[in-house]
Short mmCIF file of C-alpha atoms in Angstrom, two decimals:
data_model
loop_
_atom_site.label_atom_id
_atom_site.label_comp_id
_atom_site.label_asym_id
_atom_site.label_seq_id
_atom_site.Cartn_x
_atom_site.Cartn_y
_atom_site.Cartn_z
CA MET A 582 -7.40 -14.81 10.21
CA PRO A 583 -6.08 -11.24 10.06
CA SER A 584 -6.48 -9.22 6.91
CA VAL A 585 -3.54 -9.18 4.53
CA PRO A 586 -4.18 -6.52 1.87
CA ASP A 587 -1.68 -6.04 -0.91
CA ALA A 588 0.36 -2.86 -0.51
CA ALA A 589 3.81 -1.83 -1.60
CA ASP A 590 4.08 1.38 0.48
CA GLY A 591 7.26 2.29 -1.42
CA LEU A 592 9.21 -0.59 0.09
CA SER A 593 11.84 -2.30 -2.04
CA VAL A 594 12.48 -5.80 -0.67
CA HIS A 595 15.39 -7.80 -2.13
CA LEU A 596 15.75 -11.48 -1.23
CA HIS A 597 19.13 -13.15 -1.66
CA PRO A 598 19.38 -16.82 -2.68
CA LEU A 599 20.85 -18.01 0.63
CA VAL A 600 17.63 -17.12 2.45
CA LEU A 601 15.50 -19.19 0.05
CA ILE A 602 17.95 -22.11 0.13
CA ASN A 603 18.03 -22.13 3.96
CA ALA A 604 14.25 -22.01 4.23
CA SER A 605 13.64 -24.75 1.64
CA ASP A 606 16.34 -26.95 3.20
CA HIS A 607 14.72 -26.43 6.61
CA ILE A 608 11.32 -27.51 5.23
CA VAL A 609 12.69 -30.57 3.42
CA ARG A 610 14.57 -31.77 6.52
CA PHE A 611 11.42 -31.48 8.65
CA ARG A 612 9.46 -33.39 6.03
CA HIS A 613 11.93 -36.27 5.82
CA THR A 614 12.38 -36.58 9.59
CA GLY A 615 8.71 -37.17 10.30
CA ARG A 616 7.96 -33.62 11.43
CA ALA A 617 6.00 -32.48 8.38
CA GLN A 618 3.05 -31.37 10.54
CA GLN A 619 5.22 -28.86 12.43
CA ARG A 620 5.81 -25.38 11.10
CA VAL A 621 9.40 -24.44 10.48
CA LEU A 622 10.47 -21.11 11.96
CA GLY A 623 13.59 -19.03 11.48
CA ALA A 624 15.00 -15.52 11.73
CA LEU A 625 15.84 -13.21 8.81
CA LEU A 626 18.95 -11.03 8.80
CA GLY A 627 20.08 -8.32 6.42
CA THR A 628 20.39 -4.60 5.91
CA LEU A 629 17.85 -1.78 5.95
CA GLU A 630 18.68 1.48 4.20
CA GLY A 631 15.74 3.86 3.98
CA ARG A 632 12.98 2.01 2.13
CA LYS A 633 15.33 -0.59 0.64
CA VAL A 634 15.46 -3.90 2.49
CA GLU A 635 17.99 -6.58 1.62
CA VAL A 636 17.56 -9.97 3.28
CA HIS A 637 20.95 -11.70 3.07
CA THR A 638 20.79 -14.74 5.34
CA SER A 639 18.77 -16.57 7.99
CA PHE A 640 19.05 -19.09 10.79
CA GLU A 641 16.68 -21.60 12.38
CA LEU A 642 14.81 -20.98 15.62
CA LEU A 643 14.29 -23.57 18.33
CA ILE A 644 10.57 -23.82 18.98
CA GLY A 645 8.72 -26.12 21.36
CA GLU A 646 6.11 -28.55 20.06
CA GLU A 647 3.21 -27.46 22.29
CA SER A 648 2.67 -23.93 21.08
CA MET A 649 4.32 -20.86 19.69
CA GLY A 650 3.86 -18.81 22.84
CA ASP A 651 6.48 -17.13 25.00
CA SER A 652 7.61 -20.35 26.65
CA ALA A 653 8.08 -22.08 23.26
CA ILE A 654 10.87 -19.77 22.08
CA ASP A 655 14.41 -20.57 23.10
CA GLU A 656 15.35 -16.99 23.88
CA GLU A 657 18.91 -17.80 24.90
CA PHE A 658 19.57 -19.61 21.62
CA PHE A 659 18.08 -16.72 19.62
CA LYS A 660 20.17 -14.08 21.38
CA GLN A 661 23.35 -16.16 21.08
CA ARG A 662 22.96 -16.85 17.36
CA LEU A 663 21.98 -13.26 16.63
CA ALA A 664 25.04 -11.99 18.49
CA GLN A 665 27.30 -14.37 16.55
CA TYR A 666 25.96 -13.19 13.20
CA LEU A 667 26.20 -9.52 14.15
CA GLU A 668 29.78 -10.05 15.28
CA VAL A 669 30.74 -11.41 11.85
CA PHE A 670 28.47 -9.04 9.88
CA PRO A 671 28.25 -5.77 11.83
CA LYS A 672 26.00 -4.13 9.20
CA TYR A 673 23.32 -6.80 9.51
CA GLU A 674 20.28 -6.51 11.74
CA PHE A 675 17.27 -8.57 12.63
CA LEU A 676 14.63 -7.98 9.95
CA GLY A 677 11.94 -10.57 10.61
CA TRP A 678 11.14 -14.27 10.56
CA TYR A 679 10.17 -16.99 8.07
CA SER A 680 7.79 -19.91 8.26
CA THR A 681 5.50 -22.07 6.12
CA GLY A 682 2.06 -21.18 4.82
CA THR A 683 0.35 -18.84 2.40
CA SER A 684 -0.65 -16.05 4.81
CA PRO A 685 -0.03 -15.20 8.49
CA GLN A 686 -2.31 -16.93 10.99
CA GLU A 687 -3.99 -15.49 14.05
CA SER A 688 -1.81 -17.74 16.22
CA ASP A 689 1.31 -16.04 14.82
CA LYS A 690 0.62 -12.81 16.69
CA THR A 691 2.06 -14.02 20.00
CA PHE A 692 5.22 -15.29 18.35
CA HIS A 693 5.48 -12.09 16.30
CA LYS A 694 5.20 -9.83 19.35
CA LYS A 695 7.84 -11.87 21.18
CA LEU A 696 10.30 -11.48 18.33
CA GLN A 697 9.62 -7.75 18.29
CA GLU A 698 10.98 -7.63 21.84
CA LEU A 699 13.89 -10.04 21.35
CA GLY A 700 15.06 -8.61 18.01
CA ASP A 701 14.57 -4.94 18.96
CA ASN A 702 12.53 -4.42 15.80
CA GLU A 703 9.07 -2.87 15.96
CA THR A 704 8.03 -3.91 12.42
CA PRO A 705 9.62 -7.23 11.52
CA PHE A 706 8.90 -8.77 8.13
CA VAL A 707 7.31 -12.17 7.61
CA LEU A 708 8.44 -14.48 4.81
CA LEU A 709 6.16 -17.45 4.15
CA VAL A 710 6.97 -20.44 1.95
CA ASP A 711 4.16 -22.55 0.52
CA ALA A 712 5.34 -26.04 1.46
CA GLU A 713 2.70 -27.73 -0.71
CA LYS A 714 4.26 -26.31 -3.87
CA LEU A 715 7.66 -27.72 -2.88
CA SER A 716 6.50 -31.30 -3.47
CA ALA A 717 8.54 -33.37 -5.91
CA GLY A 718 5.84 -33.33 -8.58
CA LYS A 719 5.64 -29.53 -8.74
CA VAL A 720 9.26 -28.45 -8.42
CA GLY A 721 10.54 -26.67 -11.50
CA GLN A 722 7.11 -26.65 -13.20
CA THR A 723 6.23 -23.05 -12.50
CA GLU A 724 7.95 -19.72 -12.97
CA ASP A 725 6.59 -18.22 -9.74
CA LEU A 726 8.39 -18.85 -6.48
CA PRO A 727 6.15 -20.21 -3.69
CA VAL A 728 7.23 -17.31 -1.46
CA SER A 729 5.24 -14.41 -0.02
CA VAL A 730 6.54 -11.45 1.98
CA PHE A 731 4.42 -9.47 4.46
CA ASP A 732 5.12 -6.21 6.25
CA SER A 733 3.74 -5.82 9.77
CA THR A 734 2.18 -2.79 11.39
CA THR A 735 1.15 -2.48 15.04
CA HIS A 736 -1.53 -0.07 16.19
CA LEU A 737 -3.75 0.39 19.24
CA GLU A 738 -7.34 -0.76 19.03
CA ASN A 739 -9.56 -0.46 22.11
CA GLY A 740 -6.45 -0.09 24.24
CA MET A 741 -4.85 -3.26 22.88
CA ALA A 742 -1.97 -3.63 20.43
CA THR A 743 -3.17 -5.18 17.16
CA VAL A 744 -0.87 -6.56 14.47
CA GLU A 745 -1.79 -6.36 10.80
CA TRP A 746 0.14 -7.71 7.82
CA LYS A 747 0.34 -6.27 4.33
CA ARG A 748 1.59 -8.28 1.37
CA ILE A 749 4.47 -6.54 -0.36
CA PRO A 750 6.31 -7.33 -3.61
CA TYR A 751 9.88 -8.54 -3.62
CA GLU A 752 12.79 -9.08 -5.98
CA ILE A 753 15.50 -11.72 -6.16
CA ASP A 754 18.91 -10.09 -5.95
CA THR A 755 22.18 -12.00 -6.40
CA LEU A 756 25.84 -11.16 -6.24
CA GLU A 757 28.47 -12.79 -8.44
CA GLY A 758 29.55 -15.26 -5.76
CA GLU A 759 25.94 -16.12 -5.00
CA ARG A 760 25.21 -16.83 -8.66
CA ILE A 761 28.11 -19.28 -8.82
CA ALA A 762 26.99 -21.04 -5.63
CA VAL A 763 23.35 -21.26 -6.77
CA ASN A 764 24.42 -22.69 -10.13
CA HIS A 765 26.47 -25.37 -8.35
CA VAL A 766 23.60 -26.22 -5.98
CA SER A 767 21.08 -26.44 -8.83
CA LYS A 768 23.30 -28.83 -10.79
CA SER A 769 23.79 -31.01 -7.71
CA ALA A 770 20.04 -31.05 -7.07
CA THR A 771 19.33 -32.04 -10.68
CA THR A 772 21.90 -34.83 -10.51
CA THR A 773 20.39 -36.15 -7.26
CA SER A 774 16.79 -36.03 -8.45
CA THR A 775 17.41 -37.62 -11.85
CA GLY A 776 20.08 -40.08 -10.73
CA GLN A 777 22.20 -39.07 -13.72
CA GLY A 778 24.94 -36.50 -13.82
CA SER A 779 25.24 -36.09 -17.59
CA GLU A 780 24.51 -32.80 -19.28
CA SER A 781 22.08 -34.59 -21.57
CA ALA A 782 19.92 -35.69 -18.61
CA GLN A 783 19.96 -32.19 -17.13
CA HIS A 784 19.05 -30.68 -20.50
CA SER A 785 16.19 -33.15 -20.91
CA THR A 786 14.88 -32.30 -17.43
CA SER A 787 15.01 -28.60 -18.23
CA LEU A 788 13.11 -29.13 -21.49
CA THR A 789 10.50 -31.23 -19.69
CA ASN A 790 9.92 -28.53 -17.09
CA SER A 791 9.63 -25.91 -19.84
CA VAL A 792 7.00 -27.93 -21.68
CA VAL A 793 5.05 -28.43 -18.44
CA MET A 794 5.11 -24.69 -17.72
CA LEU A 795 3.95 -23.95 -21.29
CA ASN A 796 1.12 -26.43 -20.86
CA ASN A 797 0.08 -24.80 -17.58
CA ARG A 798 0.04 -21.35 -19.17
CA ILE A 799 -2.05 -22.58 -22.10
CA LYS A 800 -4.55 -24.10 -19.66
CA GLU A 801 -4.83 -20.75 -17.86
CA LEU A 802 -5.49 -18.96 -21.15
CA LEU A 803 -8.08 -21.55 -22.11
CA GLU A 804 -9.88 -21.14 -18.77
CA TYR A 805 -9.88 -17.38 -19.26
CA MET A 806 -11.43 -17.74 -22.72
CA LYS A 807 -14.12 -20.06 -21.35
CA ASP A 808 -14.94 -17.55 -18.60
CA VAL A 809 -15.17 -14.69 -21.12
CA LYS A 810 -17.41 -16.75 -23.39
CA ALA A 811 -19.67 -17.68 -20.47
CA GLY A 812 -19.83 -14.06 -19.27
CA ARG A 813 -17.99 -14.69 -15.99
CA GLN A 814 -15.13 -12.39 -17.02
CA PRO A 815 -15.34 -9.01 -18.78
CA LYS A 816 -13.91 -8.75 -22.28
CA ASN A 817 -10.45 -7.24 -22.46
CA HIS A 818 -9.67 -6.56 -26.10
CA GLU A 819 -5.95 -6.12 -25.47
CA ILE A 820 -5.73 -9.59 -23.93
CA LEU A 821 -7.88 -11.07 -26.70
CA ARG A 822 -5.59 -9.61 -29.36
CA GLN A 823 -2.56 -11.11 -27.62
CA LEU A 824 -4.33 -14.48 -27.43
CA LEU A 825 -5.06 -14.31 -31.14
CA ALA A 826 -1.39 -13.59 -31.84
CA VAL A 827 -0.39 -16.62 -29.73
CA CYS A 828 -2.83 -18.88 -31.59
CA GLN A 829 -1.58 -17.68 -34.94
CA ALA A 830 2.01 -18.31 -33.86
CA PHE A 831 1.12 -21.91 -32.98
CA ARG A 832 -0.44 -22.39 -36.41
CA THR A 833 2.57 -21.03 -38.30
CA PRO A 834 3.62 -23.65 -40.90
CA GLN A 835 7.03 -25.17 -40.54
CA ASP A 836 9.75 -24.11 -42.93
CA PRO A 837 10.70 -27.09 -45.18
CA ASP A 838 14.41 -26.35 -44.78
CA GLN A 839 14.06 -26.21 -41.00
CA GLU A 840 12.11 -29.48 -41.01
CA ARG A 841 14.79 -31.19 -43.11
CA GLU A 842 17.51 -29.89 -40.80
CA PHE A 843 15.61 -31.16 -37.78
CA CYS A 844 15.15 -34.60 -39.37
CA ALA A 845 18.86 -34.74 -40.23
CA GLU A 846 19.84 -33.90 -36.65
CA TYR A 847 17.37 -36.46 -35.30
CA ASN A 848 18.73 -39.16 -37.61
CA ASP A 849 22.32 -38.33 -36.66
CA ALA A 850 21.49 -38.54 -32.96
CA SER A 851 19.65 -41.85 -33.44
CA LEU A 852 22.59 -43.23 -35.42
CA ILE A 853 25.03 -42.31 -32.66
CA VAL A 854 22.83 -44.07 -30.10
CA LEU A 855 22.60 -47.19 -32.27
CA LEU A 856 26.36 -47.21 -32.89
CA GLY A 857 26.99 -46.91 -29.17
CA THR A 858 24.64 -49.83 -28.48
CA LEU A 859 26.30 -51.94 -31.19
CA THR A 860 29.78 -51.16 -29.85
CA LYS A 861 28.73 -52.12 -26.35
CA ALA A 862 27.24 -55.38 -27.60
CA CYS A 863 30.42 -56.23 -29.52
CA ALA A 864 32.55 -55.46 -26.47
CA GLY A 865 30.41 -57.75 -24.33
CA GLN A 866 30.64 -60.55 -26.90
CA SER A 867 34.41 -60.12 -27.13
CA GLU A 868 34.70 -60.34 -23.33
CA LEU A 869 32.55 -63.49 -23.34
CA LEU A 870 34.77 -65.14 -25.96
CA ASP A 871 37.91 -64.26 -24.00
CA LYS A 872 36.48 -65.92 -20.90
CA PHE A 873 35.41 -68.94 -22.94
CA TYR A 874 38.90 -69.44 -24.43
CA LEU A 875 40.47 -69.00 -20.99
CA ALA A 876 38.20 -71.67 -19.48
CA VAL A 877 38.82 -74.10 -22.36
CA ASP A 878 42.61 -73.60 -22.28
CA GLU A 879 42.79 -74.21 -18.52
CA SER A 880 40.61 -77.31 -18.83
CA THR A 881 42.81 -78.71 -21.61
CA THR A 882 46.08 -77.99 -19.80
CA ARG A 883 45.01 -79.72 -16.58
CA GLY A 884 43.53 -82.69 -18.39
CA LYS A 885 40.08 -82.14 -16.88
CA GLY A 886 38.20 -82.29 -20.08
CA PRO A 887 38.47 -83.01 -23.77
CA SER A 888 39.98 -80.45 -26.04
CA LEU A 889 37.96 -78.73 -28.69
CA GLY A 890 37.74 -80.45 -31.98
CA ASP A 891 38.90 -78.80 -35.10
CA ASP A 892 35.35 -78.24 -36.21
CA MET A 893 34.51 -76.42 -32.93
CA LYS A 894 37.45 -74.02 -32.84
CA VAL A 895 36.89 -70.33 -33.42
CA GLU A 896 39.73 -68.34 -34.86
CA ARG A 897 41.25 -65.74 -32.54
CA PRO A 898 41.13 -62.97 -35.19
CA MET A 899 37.35 -62.93 -34.68
CA LEU A 900 37.95 -61.11 -31.39
CA SER A 901 39.63 -58.21 -33.10
CA ILE A 902 36.82 -57.98 -35.65
CA LEU A 903 34.12 -57.89 -32.94
CA SER A 904 35.93 -55.32 -30.86
CA THR A 905 36.27 -52.83 -33.73
#
């Protein structure tokens, strides 16, 4: 595996939400169509101004199943799609490609060199998405995006061109229209995953994810303290002071007024739930009585059964009482 040292080199990489949505959608579709073992591959488009790189959009690449060599790339499809995008967005250019994984593989060099020729870009970027962290049990339970960006450099070594990748930091940049679209997509995804479209369900899911993230962070701090105590990590007094402040914050006693207010809100919410359940039960009982009276009246009118005795009759006003 080639070396991938961390280096910023003054680059400022800005990823827009559409790129991340396209890549994640590409991965999920492969997973649900029985092609989870295949790596997804796509092209990155955007603008490059000096040392500032903005990746705005992307499109999928058609790759053969045998390998990622020259013959596996549909060159005609790549050139056609790239020309279509550049016709609509003249300021865009080919910036690199995206795939799955945590770091570039040795087998990616052939594919990378081919895209250098097709995209007329000597140093294309590589965006990798960790597909394992996109599983249903881990989505929304971490603050860090499972995305890594690498810058490529090509140099001659023993008369042969060698490609090296350097990990570079990135930022998420959004425009006003993109923020609105991402908010709509996130609400739709929450509704689909929970099966409920109410704001209460979405709020509960958000709180659950927050608690899980807090629990993960506390576990990391606990592991760090164990390593320091065992001598596996050097003591950092600044970090230890911050940990002490966190522990003291957790042990802060609750304000009696705040506790009473919380109990009052909890009781009010429980009462509303109970009233809703009681109202639903009364409505169901009222509907059952209506159907019962209808069946008895029809049976009496047609002479298919005896009429109710006086001691078995239920007064109609009971329906109004139950429905209130």
